[in-house]
């Protein structure tokens, strides 16, 4: 089948259910829109993502949707697409430079604040908290951390005693949490900036026999995390809609290519007497 529009989708990794859902939403919308889509997986490596996007530029795709592995490192790739006259949309994580026509993401600052508020509620505003940070340099890690830490400051008896990166990775979440438990035996709660790290932290907490004694809150609401919330191992996870993100990215890409504009509706409000 010949398509009139060909879109490139560069994802940070497909070794994470969140991004698999995002890809699936994009693929379904590509079918709905009758356009071709080429998906490439950077495997969480910035250099591979740069190479992937160079390949997409060489293929002369009409538009590239990028979920950056690193918001700084991706700038060179965005600029390369710009130089080739190929429009760029970013999704979930932003680029710190280059020309991007649209960024599609959750309100990560609000999500981080939501996690802090819930932890404060569960601990009655008192206790020791640690934070597992995602890949440094990504907008998601920066914004979730910002929202979480700003909200935590509203509770003077809740102390952020440690913050370490586990790169959004479950295995690293386990290792980092093992080390934190050794260094800080009095941890009351963990905020992990994604569910993969939260699930790794839970394994470490189980090994120490502290399951049920430490509150764990994640981010993304991937299926494993939802199951962990239901069985009581995880206190909560902040839900995003990755499938909808992928769907919207493709829909807006087609809209832009066909009209050279992007329509963003604002909710209406009924005014009555």
mmCIF file of C-alpha atoms in Angstrom:
data_model
loop_
_atom_site.group_PDB
_atom_site.id
_atom_site.type_symbol
_atom_site.label_atom_id
_atom_site.label_comp_id
_atom_site.label_asym_id
_atom_site.label_seq_id
_atom_site.Cartn_x
_atom_site.Cartn_y
_atom_site.Cartn_z
ATOM 1 C CA UNK A 1 0.000 0.000 0.000
ATOM 2 C CA UNK A 2 1.393 3.409 -0.924
ATOM 3 C CA UNK A 3 1.131 6.114 1.766
ATOM 4 C CA UNK A 4 1.227 9.834 1.122
ATOM 5 C CA UNK A 5 2.634 10.600 4.592
ATOM 6 C CA UNK A 6 5.532 8.854 6.338
ATOM 7 C CA UNK A 7 6.238 9.629 10.011
ATOM 8 C CA UNK A 8 9.286 8.612 12.056
ATOM 9 C CA UNK A 9 8.852 7.731 15.751
ATOM 10 C CA UNK A 10 12.037 7.623 17.819
ATOM 11 C CA UNK A 11 11.502 6.167 21.296
ATOM 12 C CA UNK A 12 13.955 6.244 24.208
ATOM 13 C CA UNK A 13 13.379 2.549 24.947
ATOM 14 C CA UNK A 14 10.957 -0.280 24.319
ATOM 15 C CA UNK A 15 12.217 -2.139 27.374
ATOM 16 C CA UNK A 16 9.582 -0.384 29.475
ATOM 17 C CA UNK A 17 5.827 -1.078 29.269
ATOM 18 C CA UNK A 18 5.087 2.670 29.394
ATOM 19 C CA UNK A 19 6.801 3.279 26.055
ATOM 20 C CA UNK A 20 5.379 0.080 24.560
ATOM 21 C CA UNK A 21 1.909 1.502 25.263
ATOM 22 C CA UNK A 22 2.945 4.842 23.769
ATOM 23 C CA UNK A 23 4.165 3.067 20.621
ATOM 24 C CA UNK A 24 0.981 1.016 20.396
ATOM 25 C CA UNK A 25 -1.164 4.146 20.597
ATOM 26 C CA UNK A 26 0.890 5.730 17.812
ATOM 27 C CA UNK A 27 0.687 2.626 15.616
ATOM 28 C CA UNK A 28 -3.097 2.400 16.012
ATOM 29 C CA UNK A 29 -3.557 6.071 15.181
ATOM 30 C CA UNK A 30 -1.305 5.664 12.119
ATOM 31 C CA UNK A 31 -3.704 2.940 10.934
ATOM 32 C CA UNK A 32 -6.679 5.208 11.661
ATOM 33 C CA UNK A 33 -5.100 8.084 9.743
ATOM 34 C CA UNK A 34 -3.890 5.901 6.851
ATOM 35 C CA UNK A 35 -0.245 6.986 7.188
ATOM 36 C CA UNK A 36 3.035 5.070 7.319
ATOM 37 C CA UNK A 37 5.085 5.092 10.523
ATOM 38 C CA UNK A 38 8.648 3.924 11.138
ATOM 39 C CA UNK A 39 9.441 3.137 14.810
ATOM 40 C CA UNK A 40 13.017 3.060 16.107
ATOM 41 C CA UNK A 41 14.182 2.103 19.614
ATOM 42 C CA UNK A 42 17.163 3.981 21.091
ATOM 43 C CA UNK A 43 17.560 1.415 23.890
ATOM 44 C CA UNK A 44 18.158 4.307 26.314
ATOM 45 C CA UNK A 45 21.382 5.245 24.497
ATOM 46 C CA UNK A 46 21.708 8.861 23.375
ATOM 47 C CA UNK A 47 24.236 8.064 20.632
ATOM 48 C CA UNK A 48 21.932 5.392 19.175
ATOM 49 C CA UNK A 49 19.025 7.825 19.161
ATOM 50 C CA UNK A 50 21.132 10.350 17.246
ATOM 51 C CA UNK A 51 22.008 7.666 14.693
ATOM 52 C CA UNK A 52 18.364 6.550 14.463
ATOM 53 C CA UNK A 53 17.227 10.086 13.726
ATOM 54 C CA UNK A 54 19.982 10.583 11.146
ATOM 55 C CA UNK A 55 18.602 7.491 9.403
ATOM 56 C CA UNK A 56 15.065 8.905 9.516
ATOM 57 C CA UNK A 57 16.331 12.161 8.009
ATOM 58 C CA UNK A 58 18.070 10.178 5.263
ATOM 59 C CA UNK A 59 14.800 8.346 4.577
ATOM 60 C CA UNK A 60 13.164 11.773 4.112
ATOM 61 C CA UNK A 61 10.258 11.085 6.448
ATOM 62 C CA UNK A 62 7.714 13.914 6.531
ATOM 63 C CA UNK A 63 7.834 14.489 10.298
ATOM 64 C CA UNK A 64 9.704 13.006 13.273
ATOM 65 C CA UNK A 65 8.141 12.342 16.685
ATOM 66 C CA UNK A 66 10.835 12.102 19.352
ATOM 67 C CA UNK A 67 10.752 10.790 22.912
ATOM 68 C CA UNK A 68 14.261 11.859 23.981
ATOM 69 C CA UNK A 69 16.612 9.716 26.040
ATOM 70 C CA UNK A 70 18.239 12.976 27.171
ATOM 71 C CA UNK A 71 16.770 16.449 26.766
ATOM 72 C CA UNK A 72 20.186 18.046 26.167
ATOM 73 C CA UNK A 73 21.767 15.371 23.971
ATOM 74 C CA UNK A 74 18.754 15.306 21.652
ATOM 75 C CA UNK A 75 19.221 18.951 20.618
ATOM 76 C CA UNK A 76 21.740 18.039 17.885
ATOM 77 C CA UNK A 77 19.268 15.585 16.344
ATOM 78 C CA UNK A 78 16.398 18.092 16.463
ATOM 79 C CA UNK A 79 18.611 20.685 14.762
ATOM 80 C CA UNK A 80 19.606 18.158 12.091
ATOM 81 C CA UNK A 81 15.935 17.531 11.332
ATOM 82 C CA UNK A 82 15.320 21.306 11.337
ATOM 83 C CA UNK A 83 18.153 21.813 8.816
ATOM 84 C CA UNK A 84 16.597 19.146 6.592
ATOM 85 C CA UNK A 85 13.217 20.917 6.761
ATOM 86 C CA UNK A 86 11.596 18.064 8.692
ATOM 87 C CA UNK A 87 9.199 19.186 11.476
ATOM 88 C CA UNK A 88 9.661 17.699 14.955
ATOM 89 C CA UNK A 89 7.192 16.857 17.723
ATOM 90 C CA UNK A 90 8.443 15.737 21.144
ATOM 91 C CA UNK A 91 6.470 13.452 23.407
ATOM 92 C CA UNK A 92 6.663 12.731 27.168
ATOM 93 C CA UNK A 93 10.157 14.299 27.451
ATOM 94 C CA UNK A 94 11.068 17.673 25.954
ATOM 95 C CA UNK A 95 14.174 18.812 24.039
ATOM 96 C CA UNK A 96 16.218 21.636 25.518
ATOM 97 C CA UNK A 97 16.854 23.227 22.133
ATOM 98 C CA UNK A 98 16.124 23.146 18.430
ATOM 99 C CA UNK A 99 12.766 23.995 16.858
ATOM 100 C CA UNK A 100 9.909 21.782 18.052
ATOM 101 C CA UNK A 101 6.410 22.505 16.726
ATOM 102 C CA UNK A 102 4.599 20.767 19.597
ATOM 103 C CA UNK A 103 5.375 19.007 22.877
ATOM 104 C CA UNK A 104 2.917 16.422 24.196
ATOM 105 C CA UNK A 105 3.263 15.379 27.839
ATOM 106 C CA UNK A 106 1.554 14.988 31.173
ATOM 107 C CA UNK A 107 1.882 17.761 33.743
ATOM 108 C CA UNK A 108 4.832 16.116 35.465
ATOM 109 C CA UNK A 109 5.250 18.916 38.008
ATOM 110 C CA UNK A 110 1.663 18.392 39.151
ATOM 111 C CA UNK A 111 2.212 14.618 39.241
ATOM 112 C CA UNK A 112 5.268 14.970 41.486
ATOM 113 C CA UNK A 113 3.323 17.266 43.805
ATOM 114 C CA UNK A 114 0.482 14.739 43.899
ATOM 115 C CA UNK A 115 2.918 12.029 45.057
ATOM 116 C CA UNK A 116 4.340 14.236 47.841
ATOM 117 C CA UNK A 117 0.899 15.201 49.069
ATOM 118 C CA UNK A 118 -0.204 11.572 49.269
ATOM 119 C CA UNK A 119 2.951 10.529 51.139
ATOM 120 C CA UNK A 120 2.400 13.387 53.597
ATOM 121 C CA UNK A 121 -1.165 12.208 54.120
ATOM 122 C CA UNK A 122 -0.098 8.591 54.766
ATOM 123 C CA UNK A 123 2.688 9.623 57.176
ATOM 124 C CA UNK A 124 0.605 12.308 58.915
ATOM 125 C CA UNK A 125 3.130 14.885 57.781
ATOM 126 C CA UNK A 126 6.106 13.371 59.615
ATOM 127 C CA UNK A 127 8.934 11.052 58.537
ATOM 128 C CA UNK A 128 12.012 10.416 56.418
ATOM 129 C CA UNK A 129 11.656 10.256 52.650
ATOM 130 C CA UNK A 130 14.016 9.184 49.872
ATOM 131 C CA UNK A 131 13.651 9.921 46.162
ATOM 132 C CA UNK A 132 14.757 7.731 43.265
ATOM 133 C CA UNK A 133 15.526 9.995 40.325
ATOM 134 C CA UNK A 134 15.151 9.127 36.649
ATOM 135 C CA UNK A 135 17.716 9.799 33.941
ATOM 136 C CA UNK A 136 19.364 13.127 34.834
ATOM 137 C CA UNK A 137 18.829 15.707 32.125
ATOM 138 C CA UNK A 138 15.419 14.463 31.063
ATOM 139 C CA UNK A 139 12.514 16.873 31.451
ATOM 140 C CA UNK A 140 10.414 14.154 33.114
ATOM 141 C CA UNK A 141 13.015 13.630 35.849
ATOM 142 C CA UNK A 142 13.476 17.366 36.328
ATOM 143 C CA UNK A 143 9.762 18.219 36.443
ATOM 144 C CA UNK A 144 8.641 15.295 38.613
ATOM 145 C CA UNK A 145 11.440 16.052 41.072
ATOM 146 C CA UNK A 146 10.579 19.746 41.087
ATOM 147 C CA UNK A 147 6.899 19.132 41.817
ATOM 148 C CA UNK A 148 7.661 16.538 44.481
ATOM 149 C CA UNK A 149 10.287 18.562 46.331
ATOM 150 C CA UNK A 150 8.350 21.834 46.233
ATOM 151 C CA UNK A 151 5.274 20.157 47.679
ATOM 152 C CA UNK A 152 7.342 18.338 50.325
ATOM 153 C CA UNK A 153 8.616 21.690 51.617
ATOM 154 C CA UNK A 154 5.097 22.441 52.792
ATOM 155 C CA UNK A 155 5.531 19.763 55.478
ATOM 156 C CA UNK A 156 8.408 20.790 57.799
ATOM 157 C CA UNK A 157 8.462 17.430 59.592
ATOM 158 C CA UNK A 158 8.828 15.444 56.369
ATOM 159 C CA UNK A 159 12.518 15.280 55.502
ATOM 160 C CA UNK A 160 14.027 14.349 52.136
ATOM 161 C CA UNK A 161 17.084 12.541 53.529
ATOM 162 C CA UNK A 162 18.460 11.184 50.224
ATOM 163 C CA UNK A 163 18.011 11.476 46.466
ATOM 164 C CA UNK A 164 19.827 9.194 44.033
ATOM 165 C CA UNK A 165 19.426 8.364 40.382
ATOM 166 C CA UNK A 166 18.393 4.908 39.206
ATOM 167 C CA UNK A 167 17.920 6.015 35.579
ATOM 168 C CA UNK A 168 14.259 4.962 35.291
ATOM 169 C CA UNK A 169 15.517 1.342 35.445
ATOM 170 C CA UNK A 170 14.100 -1.456 37.629
ATOM 171 C CA UNK A 171 17.405 -3.274 38.236
ATOM 172 C CA UNK A 172 19.098 -0.020 39.180
ATOM 173 C CA UNK A 173 16.150 0.855 41.414
ATOM 174 C CA UNK A 174 16.744 -2.382 43.331
ATOM 175 C CA UNK A 175 20.483 -1.749 43.735
ATOM 176 C CA UNK A 176 20.115 1.906 44.702
ATOM 177 C CA UNK A 177 17.396 1.064 47.225
ATOM 178 C CA UNK A 178 19.545 -1.705 48.759
ATOM 179 C CA UNK A 179 22.294 0.861 49.320
ATOM 180 C CA UNK A 180 19.882 3.448 50.715
ATOM 181 C CA UNK A 181 18.440 0.932 53.183
ATOM 182 C CA UNK A 182 21.942 0.211 54.465
ATOM 183 C CA UNK A 183 22.811 3.906 54.749
ATOM 184 C CA UNK A 184 19.464 5.034 56.192
ATOM 185 C CA UNK A 185 17.729 2.413 58.368
ATOM 186 C CA UNK A 186 14.902 4.815 59.278
ATOM 187 C CA UNK A 187 13.289 5.405 55.859
ATOM 188 C CA UNK A 188 9.516 5.865 56.032
ATOM 189 C CA UNK A 189 8.673 6.519 52.362
ATOM 190 C CA UNK A 190 10.077 6.303 48.837
ATOM 191 C CA UNK A 191 9.082 8.382 45.849
ATOM 192 C CA UNK A 192 10.309 6.807 42.612
ATOM 193 C CA UNK A 193 10.019 8.999 39.522
ATOM 194 C CA UNK A 194 8.769 5.995 37.557
ATOM 195 C CA UNK A 195 7.224 2.625 38.323
ATOM 196 C CA UNK A 196 10.156 0.590 37.091
ATOM 197 C CA UNK A 197 12.369 2.067 39.826
ATOM 198 C CA UNK A 198 9.548 1.765 42.371
ATOM 199 C CA UNK A 199 9.160 -1.948 41.609
ATOM 200 C CA UNK A 200 12.922 -2.438 41.987
ATOM 201 C CA UNK A 201 12.801 -0.590 45.316
ATOM 202 C CA UNK A 202 10.011 -2.864 46.526
ATOM 203 C CA UNK A 203 12.181 -5.928 45.861
ATOM 204 C CA UNK A 204 14.960 -4.402 47.986
ATOM 205 C CA UNK A 205 12.470 -3.544 50.744
ATOM 206 C CA UNK A 206 11.145 -7.124 50.688
ATOM 207 C CA UNK A 207 14.665 -8.518 51.067
ATOM 208 C CA UNK A 208 15.154 -6.365 54.162
ATOM 209 C CA UNK A 209 11.870 -7.600 55.649
ATOM 210 C CA UNK A 210 10.427 -4.080 55.625
ATOM 211 C CA UNK A 211 7.532 -4.570 53.238
ATOM 212 C CA UNK A 212 4.502 -2.792 54.689
ATOM 213 C CA UNK A 213 6.706 -0.562 56.847
ATOM 214 C CA UNK A 214 7.871 1.749 54.047
ATOM 215 C CA UNK A 215 5.454 3.647 51.805
ATOM 216 C CA UNK A 216 6.351 3.433 48.092
ATOM 217 C CA UNK A 217 4.828 5.727 45.473
ATOM 218 C CA UNK A 218 5.671 5.378 41.774
ATOM 219 C CA UNK A 219 4.753 7.146 38.551
ATOM 220 C CA UNK A 220 3.226 5.943 35.242
ATOM 221 C CA UNK A 221 0.681 3.294 36.342
ATOM 222 C CA UNK A 222 2.160 0.506 34.225
ATOM 223 C CA UNK A 223 0.377 -2.874 34.637
ATOM 224 C CA UNK A 224 2.957 -4.308 37.094
ATOM 225 C CA UNK A 225 2.587 -1.217 39.271
ATOM 226 C CA UNK A 226 -1.194 -1.348 39.247
ATOM 227 C CA UNK A 227 -0.962 -5.003 40.342
ATOM 228 C CA UNK A 228 1.458 -3.980 43.123
ATOM 229 C CA UNK A 229 -0.989 -1.311 44.325
ATOM 230 C CA UNK A 230 -3.833 -3.833 44.318
ATOM 231 C CA UNK A 231 -1.869 -6.382 46.361
ATOM 232 C CA UNK A 232 -0.733 -3.738 48.830
ATOM 233 C CA UNK A 233 2.978 -3.702 48.018
ATOM 234 C CA UNK A 234 2.890 -0.190 46.513
ATOM 235 C CA UNK A 235 0.910 2.640 48.106
ATOM 236 C CA UNK A 236 0.130 4.461 44.852
ATOM 237 C CA UNK A 237 1.266 5.296 41.347
ATOM 238 C CA UNK A 238 0.586 8.503 39.449
ATOM 239 C CA UNK A 239 -1.282 7.532 36.282
ATOM 240 C CA UNK A 240 -0.330 8.815 32.858
ATOM 241 C CA UNK A 241 -1.911 7.878 29.529
ATOM 242 C CA UNK A 242 0.982 6.764 27.302
ATOM 243 C CA UNK A 243 -1.271 5.243 24.644
ATOM 244 C CA UNK A 244 -3.140 8.545 24.331
ATOM 245 C CA UNK A 245 0.189 10.393 24.084
ATOM 246 C CA UNK A 246 1.228 8.257 21.108
ATOM 247 C CA UNK A 247 -2.187 8.618 19.520
ATOM 248 C CA UNK A 248 -2.198 12.411 19.936
ATOM 249 C CA UNK A 249 1.341 12.750 18.601
ATOM 250 C CA UNK A 250 0.427 11.005 15.339
ATOM 251 C CA UNK A 251 -2.900 12.830 15.025
ATOM 252 C CA UNK A 252 -1.248 16.239 15.482
ATOM 253 C CA UNK A 253 1.578 15.275 13.117
ATOM 254 C CA UNK A 254 -0.895 14.544 10.343
ATOM 255 C CA UNK A 255 -2.864 17.698 11.158
ATOM 256 C CA UNK A 256 0.284 19.814 10.879
ATOM 257 C CA UNK A 257 1.446 18.187 7.639
ATOM 258 C CA UNK A 258 -1.952 18.692 6.026
ATOM 259 C CA UNK A 259 -2.749 22.210 7.291
ATOM 260 C CA UNK A 260 0.576 23.682 8.553
ATOM 261 C CA UNK A 261 -1.231 24.571 11.771
ATOM 262 C CA UNK A 262 -2.017 22.771 14.996
ATOM 263 C CA UNK A 263 -5.404 23.213 16.618
ATOM 264 C CA UNK A 264 -5.440 23.002 20.417
ATOM 265 C CA UNK A 265 -8.995 23.251 21.756
ATOM 266 C CA UNK A 266 -9.595 24.857 25.130
ATOM 267 C CA UNK A 267 -12.475 23.494 27.181
ATOM 268 C CA UNK A 268 -15.635 25.562 27.034
ATOM 269 C CA UNK A 269 -17.434 26.792 30.098
ATOM 270 C CA UNK A 270 -21.169 27.346 30.370
ATOM 271 C CA UNK A 271 -22.026 30.631 32.061
ATOM 272 C CA UNK A 272 -25.483 30.779 33.618
ATOM 273 C CA UNK A 273 -27.283 33.234 35.833
#
